[in-house]
Short mmCIF file of C-alpha atoms and ligand atoms in Angstrom, two decimals:
data_model
loop_
_atom_site.label_atom_id
_atom_site.label_comp_id
_atom_site.label_asym_id
_atom_site.label_seq_id
_atom_site.Cartn_x
_atom_site.Cartn_y
_atom_site.Cartn_z
CA MET A 1 -92.75 -16.14 -60.56
CA SER A 2 -94.71 -16.03 -64.07
CA GLY A 3 -93.68 -14.02 -66.49
CA ALA A 4 -95.46 -14.93 -69.36
CA ALA A 5 -97.43 -12.84 -71.00
CA GLY A 6 -101.06 -11.78 -70.07
CA VAL A 7 -100.06 -13.36 -66.40
CA ILE A 8 -99.73 -10.77 -63.65
CA ALA A 9 -96.57 -11.31 -61.93
CA THR A 10 -97.26 -12.80 -58.22
CA SER A 11 -95.81 -10.48 -55.50
CA TRP A 12 -92.61 -11.76 -52.99
CA LYS A 13 -95.48 -12.25 -50.45
CA ASP A 14 -97.33 -14.90 -52.31
CA ASP A 15 -94.54 -16.41 -52.93
CA ALA A 16 -92.95 -16.57 -49.77
CA ALA A 17 -96.91 -17.94 -48.32
CA ARG A 18 -96.96 -20.24 -51.07
CA ASP A 19 -93.52 -21.99 -50.95
CA LEU A 20 -91.92 -21.56 -47.34
CA VAL A 21 -92.32 -23.60 -44.05
CA LEU A 22 -95.49 -22.09 -42.08
CA ASN A 23 -93.19 -21.80 -39.23
CA ALA A 24 -93.12 -17.86 -39.01
CA GLY A 25 -95.49 -15.20 -39.17
CA GLU A 26 -95.69 -12.85 -42.71
CA ARG A 27 -92.23 -11.72 -43.65
CA TYR A 28 -91.98 -7.58 -43.21
CA ALA A 29 -90.22 -6.81 -46.55
CA LEU A 30 -88.15 -8.09 -49.36
CA LEU A 31 -84.64 -6.96 -48.82
CA THR A 32 -82.02 -7.18 -51.08
CA ARG A 33 -78.75 -5.08 -50.44
CA GLY A 34 -77.32 -3.58 -47.46
CA GLU A 35 -74.02 -1.72 -46.80
CA GLY A 36 -72.88 -0.92 -43.21
CA ALA A 37 -76.12 0.08 -40.78
CA TYR A 38 -78.40 0.32 -43.82
CA LEU A 39 -80.79 -2.27 -45.82
CA TRP A 40 -82.96 -1.70 -49.15
CA ASP A 41 -85.83 -3.69 -50.11
CA ASP A 42 -86.84 -4.26 -53.71
CA GLU A 43 -88.54 -1.07 -54.15
CA GLY A 44 -85.42 0.94 -52.88
CA THR A 45 -87.01 1.97 -49.47
CA ARG A 46 -83.67 2.30 -46.90
CA TYR A 47 -83.77 1.30 -43.90
CA LEU A 48 -81.61 1.90 -40.75
CA ASP A 49 -80.58 -1.50 -39.09
CA PHE A 50 -80.55 -1.33 -35.70
CA LEU A 51 -81.26 -5.47 -34.86
CA GLY A 52 -78.46 -6.62 -36.99
CA GLY A 53 -79.64 -9.61 -37.97
CA ILE A 54 -80.38 -10.49 -34.46
CA ALA A 55 -77.12 -9.43 -32.83
CA VAL A 56 -75.29 -11.18 -35.75
CA VAL A 57 -74.21 -8.50 -37.93
CA SER A 58 -71.27 -7.42 -36.02
CA LEU A 59 -69.19 -5.42 -38.79
CA GLY A 60 -72.28 -4.52 -40.67
CA HIS A 61 -73.51 -5.12 -44.00
CA ALA A 62 -71.11 -6.09 -46.93
CA HIS A 63 -68.19 -5.24 -44.83
CA PRO A 64 -65.05 -5.00 -46.94
CA VAL A 65 -63.34 -7.28 -44.78
CA PHE A 66 -66.05 -9.67 -44.44
CA VAL A 67 -66.85 -9.53 -48.56
CA GLN A 68 -62.93 -10.09 -48.68
CA ALA A 69 -62.53 -12.67 -46.44
CA VAL A 70 -65.55 -15.00 -48.11
CA ALA A 71 -63.82 -14.39 -51.42
CA ASP A 72 -60.26 -15.41 -50.85
CA GLN A 73 -60.99 -18.08 -48.80
CA ALA A 74 -63.52 -19.40 -51.22
CA ALA A 75 -61.08 -18.66 -53.77
CA THR A 76 -58.57 -21.26 -52.13
CA LEU A 77 -60.40 -24.08 -50.42
CA GLY A 78 -63.76 -24.15 -49.24
CA HIS A 79 -64.18 -27.02 -47.78
CA VAL A 80 -62.52 -30.83 -47.02
CA SER A 81 -64.57 -32.47 -44.21
CA ASN A 82 -63.17 -33.43 -40.81
CA TYR A 83 -60.90 -36.09 -41.53
CA PHE A 84 -58.68 -33.49 -42.46
CA ALA A 85 -57.15 -29.96 -40.05
CA THR A 86 -56.61 -26.30 -42.15
CA PRO A 87 -54.98 -23.49 -40.95
CA PRO A 88 -58.17 -21.42 -41.03
CA GLN A 89 -59.70 -23.75 -38.87
CA LEU A 90 -57.61 -23.80 -36.34
CA GLY A 91 -56.50 -20.29 -36.44
CA LEU A 92 -59.82 -19.44 -35.24
CA ALA A 93 -59.71 -22.16 -32.27
CA ALA A 94 -56.58 -20.74 -30.73
CA ARG A 95 -58.01 -17.41 -31.20
CA LEU A 96 -61.38 -18.19 -30.02
CA LYS A 97 -58.93 -20.02 -26.50
CA ARG A 98 -57.01 -16.31 -26.11
CA LEU A 99 -60.18 -14.60 -26.63
CA ALA A 100 -62.40 -16.56 -24.04
CA GLY A 101 -58.78 -17.08 -22.15
CA THR A 102 -58.62 -20.47 -21.43
CA GLY A 103 -55.40 -20.63 -21.39
CA ASP A 104 -53.80 -24.09 -22.96
CA ALA A 105 -56.12 -26.50 -21.31
CA GLY A 106 -59.00 -25.31 -23.73
CA ARG A 107 -60.59 -26.70 -26.75
CA VAL A 108 -63.18 -25.45 -29.66
CA TYR A 109 -65.08 -27.85 -31.27
CA PHE A 110 -67.63 -26.19 -34.47
CA GLY A 111 -70.79 -26.45 -35.53
CA ASN A 112 -72.88 -24.14 -37.58
CA SER A 113 -75.27 -22.38 -35.49
CA GLY A 114 -75.95 -21.91 -32.20
CA ALA A 115 -78.27 -24.42 -31.72
CA GLU A 116 -75.36 -26.84 -32.39
CA ALA A 117 -73.18 -25.07 -30.33
CA ASN A 118 -75.54 -25.87 -27.43
CA GLU A 119 -76.20 -29.15 -28.62
CA ALA A 120 -72.50 -29.83 -28.55
CA ALA A 121 -72.70 -28.49 -24.86
CA PHE A 122 -75.41 -30.79 -23.61
CA LYS A 123 -73.43 -33.44 -24.95
CA LEU A 124 -70.56 -32.67 -23.02
CA ALA A 125 -73.23 -32.22 -19.88
CA ARG A 126 -73.63 -35.53 -20.59
CA LEU A 127 -70.03 -36.99 -20.92
CA HIS A 128 -69.80 -35.21 -17.02
CA GLY A 129 -70.38 -38.06 -14.59
CA GLY A 130 -72.48 -40.02 -17.15
CA ALA A 131 -75.34 -41.89 -15.00
CA ASP A 132 -74.14 -40.96 -11.89
CA ARG A 133 -75.07 -37.47 -12.63
CA PRO A 134 -78.68 -37.35 -14.63
CA ARG A 135 -79.40 -33.44 -13.94
CA VAL A 136 -79.35 -31.06 -15.83
CA LEU A 137 -80.51 -27.59 -14.86
CA ALA A 138 -81.24 -24.29 -16.58
CA LEU A 139 -82.88 -21.04 -15.78
CA LYS A 140 -86.44 -20.53 -16.45
CA GLN A 141 -87.16 -18.23 -19.39
CA ALA A 142 -84.18 -18.57 -20.50
CA PHE A 143 -83.66 -19.40 -24.62
CA HIS A 144 -80.96 -22.02 -25.92
CA GLY A 145 -82.04 -23.49 -29.55
CA ARG A 146 -84.75 -25.17 -31.15
CA THR A 147 -83.46 -28.64 -31.80
CA MET A 148 -85.03 -31.24 -29.31
CA GLY A 149 -82.05 -31.33 -27.73
CA THR A 150 -81.42 -27.19 -27.52
CA LEU A 151 -85.42 -26.96 -26.73
CA ALA A 152 -85.37 -29.33 -24.17
CA LEU A 153 -82.85 -26.69 -22.18
CA THR A 154 -85.12 -23.84 -22.92
CA GLY A 155 -87.22 -22.55 -20.16
CA LYS A 156 -89.99 -21.70 -22.08
CA PRO A 157 -93.40 -24.61 -21.41
CA ALA A 158 -95.21 -22.71 -24.91
CA MET A 159 -92.18 -23.30 -26.86
CA GLN A 160 -91.83 -26.78 -25.93
CA GLU A 161 -95.34 -27.91 -25.25
CA PRO A 162 -96.20 -29.07 -29.11
CA PHE A 163 -92.79 -31.07 -29.04
CA GLN A 164 -93.22 -33.48 -26.45
CA PRO A 165 -91.42 -35.54 -24.84
CA MET A 166 -88.46 -33.35 -24.26
CA VAL A 167 -85.34 -35.12 -24.05
CA PRO A 168 -85.26 -35.49 -20.08
CA GLY A 169 -82.99 -34.70 -17.65
CA VAL A 170 -83.70 -30.96 -17.44
CA GLU A 171 -85.08 -29.10 -14.71
CA PHE A 172 -86.18 -25.33 -14.94
CA LEU A 173 -84.69 -22.46 -11.58
CA ASP A 174 -85.95 -19.44 -10.76
CA THR A 175 -83.09 -17.14 -11.22
CA THR A 176 -81.68 -16.66 -7.91
CA VAL A 177 -79.08 -17.88 -5.88
CA ALA A 178 -81.47 -19.31 -3.42
CA ALA A 179 -83.15 -21.41 -5.97
CA LEU A 180 -79.69 -22.70 -7.10
CA GLU A 181 -78.46 -23.43 -3.98
CA ALA A 182 -81.99 -25.32 -3.31
CA ALA A 183 -81.66 -27.31 -6.11
CA ILE A 184 -78.03 -28.71 -6.66
CA ASP A 185 -76.34 -31.82 -5.31
CA ASP A 186 -73.84 -33.84 -6.64
CA ARG A 187 -75.98 -35.68 -9.51
CA VAL A 188 -76.20 -32.68 -11.23
CA ALA A 189 -73.97 -32.23 -14.55
CA ALA A 190 -74.33 -28.94 -15.48
CA LEU A 191 -76.16 -25.66 -15.23
CA PHE A 192 -76.61 -23.63 -18.48
CA VAL A 193 -76.94 -19.81 -17.86
CA GLU A 194 -77.79 -17.47 -20.45
CA PRO A 195 -76.07 -14.14 -19.23
CA ILE A 196 -78.53 -11.44 -20.55
CA LYS A 197 -81.59 -13.34 -21.61
CA GLY A 198 -82.17 -12.16 -24.69
CA GLU A 199 -85.15 -13.67 -25.92
CA ALA A 200 -86.72 -12.85 -22.86
CA GLY A 201 -86.25 -9.93 -23.07
CA VAL A 202 -83.00 -8.55 -22.67
CA LEU A 203 -83.17 -9.85 -18.95
CA GLU A 204 -80.01 -9.35 -17.00
CA LEU A 205 -79.23 -11.50 -14.38
CA PRO A 206 -79.15 -10.06 -10.54
CA GLU A 207 -75.73 -8.89 -9.45
CA GLY A 208 -73.29 -11.39 -8.06
CA TYR A 209 -75.19 -14.37 -9.59
CA LEU A 210 -72.48 -15.90 -12.05
CA GLN A 211 -69.71 -15.59 -9.23
CA ALA A 212 -72.27 -17.33 -6.87
CA ALA A 213 -73.28 -19.74 -9.99
CA ARG A 214 -69.88 -20.65 -10.33
CA GLU A 215 -69.03 -20.94 -6.33
CA ILE A 216 -71.89 -23.53 -6.17
CA THR A 217 -71.12 -25.43 -9.37
CA ALA A 218 -67.49 -26.05 -8.41
CA ARG A 219 -68.76 -27.54 -4.73
CA HIS A 220 -71.02 -29.84 -6.32
CA GLY A 221 -68.70 -30.88 -9.45
CA ALA A 222 -71.23 -29.52 -11.71
CA LEU A 223 -70.29 -27.85 -15.00
CA LEU A 224 -71.22 -24.10 -15.29
CA ILE A 225 -71.86 -23.56 -19.43
CA VAL A 226 -72.53 -20.05 -20.49
CA ASP A 227 -74.78 -19.73 -23.38
CA GLU A 228 -72.74 -16.36 -25.19
CA ILE A 229 -74.13 -16.74 -28.79
CA GLN A 230 -76.15 -13.49 -27.86
CA THR A 231 -74.15 -12.01 -25.88
CA GLY A 232 -70.50 -12.63 -27.45
CA ALA A 233 -68.24 -11.23 -29.80
CA GLY A 234 -68.00 -7.89 -28.02
CA ARG A 235 -71.64 -6.99 -27.80
CA THR A 236 -72.18 -6.31 -24.13
CA GLY A 237 -68.33 -4.59 -24.00
CA ALA A 238 -66.68 -7.37 -22.92
CA TRP A 239 -65.12 -9.92 -25.71
CA PHE A 240 -67.90 -12.51 -23.70
CA ALA A 241 -70.41 -11.34 -21.11
CA PHE A 242 -68.87 -13.91 -18.64
CA GLN A 243 -65.88 -11.76 -18.34
CA HIS A 244 -68.01 -8.90 -16.92
CA ALA A 245 -68.00 -11.37 -13.82
CA GLY A 246 -64.26 -12.61 -13.69
CA ILE A 247 -65.37 -16.13 -13.11
CA THR A 248 -64.06 -18.63 -15.10
CA PRO A 249 -66.66 -21.33 -17.06
CA ASP A 250 -66.29 -24.82 -17.83
CA ALA A 251 -67.53 -24.15 -21.32
CA ILE A 252 -69.09 -21.21 -22.99
CA THR A 253 -71.41 -21.53 -26.61
CA VAL A 254 -70.61 -18.67 -29.24
CA ALA A 255 -72.12 -17.93 -32.64
CA LYS A 256 -74.19 -15.46 -33.96
CA GLY A 257 -72.02 -12.20 -33.85
CA ILE A 258 -68.59 -14.28 -34.85
CA GLY A 259 -69.50 -14.89 -37.82
CA ASN A 260 -71.69 -11.42 -39.36
CA GLY A 261 -73.57 -13.75 -41.70
CA ILE A 262 -71.69 -16.59 -42.45
CA PRO A 263 -73.38 -19.86 -40.46
CA ILE A 264 -70.93 -20.89 -38.13
CA GLY A 265 -71.25 -21.66 -33.85
CA ALA A 266 -69.00 -23.38 -31.46
CA LEU A 267 -68.23 -24.32 -27.58
CA VAL A 268 -65.53 -23.76 -26.00
CA THR A 269 -64.12 -25.70 -23.03
CA PHE A 270 -62.42 -24.70 -20.13
CA GLY A 271 -60.03 -26.93 -18.03
CA ALA A 272 -60.98 -30.34 -17.69
CA ALA A 273 -63.78 -30.25 -19.62
CA SER A 274 -61.79 -30.12 -22.49
CA GLU A 275 -61.05 -33.80 -22.00
CA LEU A 276 -64.57 -34.79 -21.81
CA PHE A 277 -65.24 -35.69 -25.76
CA TYR A 278 -63.49 -38.55 -26.96
CA PRO A 279 -63.02 -39.91 -30.71
CA GLY A 280 -66.16 -40.71 -31.96
CA THR A 281 -68.79 -38.74 -29.54
CA HIS A 282 -69.62 -35.43 -31.81
CA GLY A 283 -68.87 -34.43 -35.27
CA SER A 284 -70.63 -32.23 -37.82
CA THR A 285 -70.11 -32.26 -41.64
CA PHE A 286 -69.60 -28.73 -42.12
CA GLY A 287 -68.50 -27.81 -38.99
CA GLY A 288 -65.36 -25.93 -38.96
CA ASN A 289 -64.98 -26.02 -42.53
CA PRO A 290 -62.10 -23.50 -43.56
CA LEU A 291 -64.89 -20.84 -45.62
CA ALA A 292 -66.54 -20.59 -41.86
CA THR A 293 -63.43 -20.48 -40.07
CA ALA A 294 -61.87 -17.95 -42.26
CA VAL A 295 -64.52 -15.27 -42.05
CA ALA A 296 -65.22 -15.69 -38.28
CA SER A 297 -61.41 -15.18 -37.65
CA ALA A 298 -61.43 -12.24 -40.17
CA VAL A 299 -64.50 -10.75 -38.26
CA LEU A 300 -63.38 -11.21 -34.70
CA ASP A 301 -60.01 -10.11 -36.15
CA GLU A 302 -61.29 -6.82 -37.52
CA ILE A 303 -63.62 -6.31 -34.41
CA GLU A 304 -60.45 -5.97 -32.39
CA ARG A 305 -58.45 -4.09 -34.47
CA ALA A 306 -60.99 -1.30 -34.76
CA GLY A 307 -61.61 -1.28 -30.93
CA LEU A 308 -65.47 -2.24 -31.31
CA VAL A 309 -65.39 -3.93 -28.04
CA GLU A 310 -64.79 -0.88 -26.20
CA ALA A 311 -67.22 0.74 -29.19
CA ALA A 312 -70.06 -1.20 -28.04
CA ARG A 313 -69.89 -0.09 -24.53
CA ASP A 314 -69.67 3.78 -25.49
CA ARG A 315 -72.38 3.38 -28.45
CA GLY A 316 -74.85 1.55 -25.95
CA ALA A 317 -74.46 4.32 -22.98
CA GLN A 318 -74.90 6.67 -25.91
CA ILE A 319 -78.24 4.91 -27.28
CA ARG A 320 -79.27 5.13 -23.66
CA GLY A 321 -78.96 8.44 -23.37
CA VAL A 322 -80.74 8.73 -26.49
CA VAL A 323 -83.69 7.13 -25.43
CA ASP A 324 -83.71 9.35 -21.92
CA ARG A 325 -83.60 12.32 -24.18
CA ILE A 326 -86.60 10.99 -26.44
CA GLY A 327 -88.45 11.27 -23.08
CA SER A 328 -91.98 9.59 -24.34
CA PRO A 329 -93.98 8.61 -21.94
CA LEU A 330 -94.12 4.95 -23.61
CA VAL A 331 -90.70 4.21 -22.37
CA GLU A 332 -89.79 2.79 -19.16
CA GLY A 333 -86.14 2.44 -19.22
CA CYS A 334 -83.40 0.59 -20.63
CA ARG A 335 -81.84 -2.61 -19.93
CA GLY A 336 -78.86 -5.22 -21.13
CA GLN A 337 -75.44 -4.40 -21.55
CA GLY A 338 -73.51 -2.51 -24.34
CA LEU A 339 -74.72 -2.47 -27.42
CA LEU A 340 -77.49 -5.29 -26.47
CA ILE A 341 -80.37 -3.26 -25.45
CA GLY A 342 -83.98 -3.93 -24.23
CA ILE A 343 -86.26 -1.06 -24.16
CA ALA A 344 -88.95 -1.51 -21.78
CA LEU A 345 -92.60 -0.12 -22.10
CA HIS A 346 -95.10 0.88 -19.86
CA HIS A 347 -97.58 -1.04 -22.14
CA PRO A 348 -97.94 -3.91 -24.44
CA VAL A 349 -97.24 -2.07 -27.46
CA ALA A 350 -94.08 -3.02 -28.90
CA GLY A 351 -95.36 -5.19 -31.93
CA ALA A 352 -97.14 -1.72 -32.83
CA VAL A 353 -93.80 0.36 -32.12
CA VAL A 354 -92.22 -1.97 -34.14
CA ALA A 355 -94.15 -1.62 -37.21
CA ALA A 356 -94.08 1.71 -36.84
CA ALA A 357 -90.45 2.04 -36.89
CA GLN A 358 -90.43 0.13 -40.22
CA GLN A 359 -92.71 2.92 -41.81
CA HIS A 360 -90.47 5.69 -40.84
CA GLY A 361 -87.65 3.41 -42.04
CA LEU A 362 -86.02 1.85 -39.17
CA ILE A 363 -85.90 -1.81 -38.14
CA ILE A 364 -85.89 -2.88 -34.40
CA ASN A 365 -87.14 -5.99 -32.88
CA ALA A 366 -89.90 -6.98 -30.16
CA ALA A 367 -88.07 -9.31 -28.02
CA ASN A 368 -91.71 -9.38 -25.93
CA ASP A 369 -94.87 -7.60 -26.00
CA SER A 370 -93.32 -4.69 -23.32
CA THR A 371 -89.96 -4.73 -24.84
CA ILE A 372 -88.06 -3.50 -27.93
CA ARG A 373 -84.81 -5.05 -28.76
CA LEU A 374 -81.86 -2.88 -30.33
CA ALA A 375 -78.83 -5.11 -31.54
CA PRO A 376 -77.05 -2.93 -34.04
CA ALA A 377 -73.39 -3.46 -35.89
CA LEU A 378 -70.53 -2.75 -33.39
CA THR A 379 -69.48 -0.45 -35.93
CA ILE A 380 -72.20 2.56 -35.84
CA GLY A 381 -71.02 5.92 -35.65
CA ASP A 382 -72.99 9.43 -34.60
CA VAL A 383 -74.66 9.98 -37.68
CA GLU A 384 -76.60 6.07 -37.86
CA ILE A 385 -77.27 7.00 -33.73
CA ASP A 386 -78.64 10.69 -35.17
CA GLU A 387 -80.98 9.17 -37.43
CA PHE A 388 -82.04 6.58 -34.90
CA GLU A 389 -83.16 9.14 -32.43
CA THR A 390 -84.98 11.12 -35.09
CA LEU A 391 -87.03 7.95 -36.43
CA PHE A 392 -87.31 6.08 -32.76
CA ALA A 393 -88.75 9.08 -31.39
CA LYS A 394 -91.53 9.25 -34.38
CA ALA A 395 -92.18 5.55 -34.10
CA LEU A 396 -93.01 6.47 -30.56
CA ALA A 397 -94.77 9.13 -31.34
CA THR A 398 -96.99 7.37 -34.24
CA VAL A 399 -97.77 4.83 -31.36
CA GLU A 400 -98.66 7.45 -28.73
CA ASP A 401 -100.91 9.07 -30.96
CA ALA A 402 -102.56 5.86 -31.70
CA LEU A 403 -103.22 4.51 -27.90
CA LEU A 404 -104.82 7.95 -27.18
CA LEU A 405 -106.74 6.81 -29.83
CA ASP A 406 -108.14 3.53 -28.76
CA ALA A 407 -106.19 2.73 -25.65
CA PRO A 408 -106.46 -0.84 -25.06
CA THR A 409 -106.34 -2.33 -28.28
CA ALA A 410 -103.13 -1.02 -29.64
CA HIS A 411 -101.26 -4.38 -29.80
CA HIS A 412 -99.51 -6.63 -32.58
CA SER A 413 -97.89 -9.93 -32.56
CA THR A 414 -94.58 -9.99 -31.11
CA GLU A 415 -92.79 -13.48 -32.39
CA ALA A 416 -89.50 -13.44 -32.99
CA PRO A 417 -88.43 -15.82 -35.55
CA ALA A 418 -85.26 -16.66 -33.66
C1 LIG B 501 -79.67 -17.53 -31.09
C2 LIG B 501 -79.80 -17.85 -29.63
C3 LIG B 501 -79.49 -19.22 -29.86
C4 LIG B 501 -79.61 -20.33 -30.78
O1 LIG B 501 -78.58 -19.96 -32.10
P1 LIG B 501 -79.19 -20.34 -33.48
O2 LIG B 501 -78.38 -19.73 -34.37
O3 LIG B 501 -80.69 -19.65 -33.96
O4 LIG B 501 -79.67 -21.93 -33.56
C5 LIG B 501 -79.07 -19.95 -28.36
N1 LIG B 501 -79.15 -18.88 -27.51
C6 LIG B 501 -79.04 -18.27 -27.61
C7 LIG B 501 -78.74 -17.43 -26.19
C8 LIG B 501 -79.61 -17.16 -28.60
O5 LIG B 501 -79.36 -15.88 -28.43
#
């Protein structure tokens, strides 16, 4: 920005268009402040945030526990490298093992994002069986990240296409038990599963799929790796979504909601899979540093203390009731679990609904052309949900009106930035 006399200051949109890499579309607003479930932009407009930074801001914005944990740890010890252990790192590892239910035989690797957690899981799969198990199975439409390794695991051909060739060995399956039975053999190292396909439109697995996948992978000596990056940290009404199925996986990956915005990701291993890494096989300069791990521990502690796992279940049910009560002819129904909600639309107008919602002061997201995704803070209460009802009803009504005026063309981009 130029403040020189006679020069008109550029707008933030010009700055963004000139300075930021062209990997995403135009930003929706310039956000400057947050508190609880609310955000404010540079013009002072207030928004109700029902996206939570894509399932990241579990406690809401500027939560006092988060703020205090950042300040206290930054003032104590911020970074030392992985030549050393620190109390926050050991504390978070023990906490994640307890919440995931690994028992003593579990281990935790720390990275800085979801993709890094899945990269570690991909390397875990390669270490399991080596050249005897070159095959890795993943599900069509599941999203596992945008680095070259995790893109190779992501079953979306359009996303892979510009970046071919992919890391080899990955095969994509239909999400049915029959497809898994048909594909698997003793040369498979691992099956990757996203328990609710968030980026694909909040698509749930078929009933019984995880239980069957556990039995089939175990029979063939393959690892079952569950990507809990979007579903973890209590969001679905359990600490991790695999726990609804009552199974024990070989590994899970976590990120997003465990940090409330501090960048962190982790691989949590169970049983024998915990012995696959050996010195020199993986690492990260920042991974597991005392600042990020102290904050994530404080966030998980607050989720536990405040009963937010149960709250996610109850508030999720309440929001589904609200969506039903609005009774919009655009809405087909809700998918997902807890506070990871996909609202299926009858028409491919999710982008238009998101844009209308922002005009009315509500931030939501289009997971695809015909699905709205909600992932608000687990701390939301009656006040926020009542306000959501009013604003979401207005947004739907705006699009309903537009559809009546020019029905076939009401269609906006739904490119997700994840
Ligand atoms: C967001 C997400 C990722 C990638 O996480 P990043 O932190 O963006 O690298 C991977 N898997 C799932 C299921 C996700 O939702």
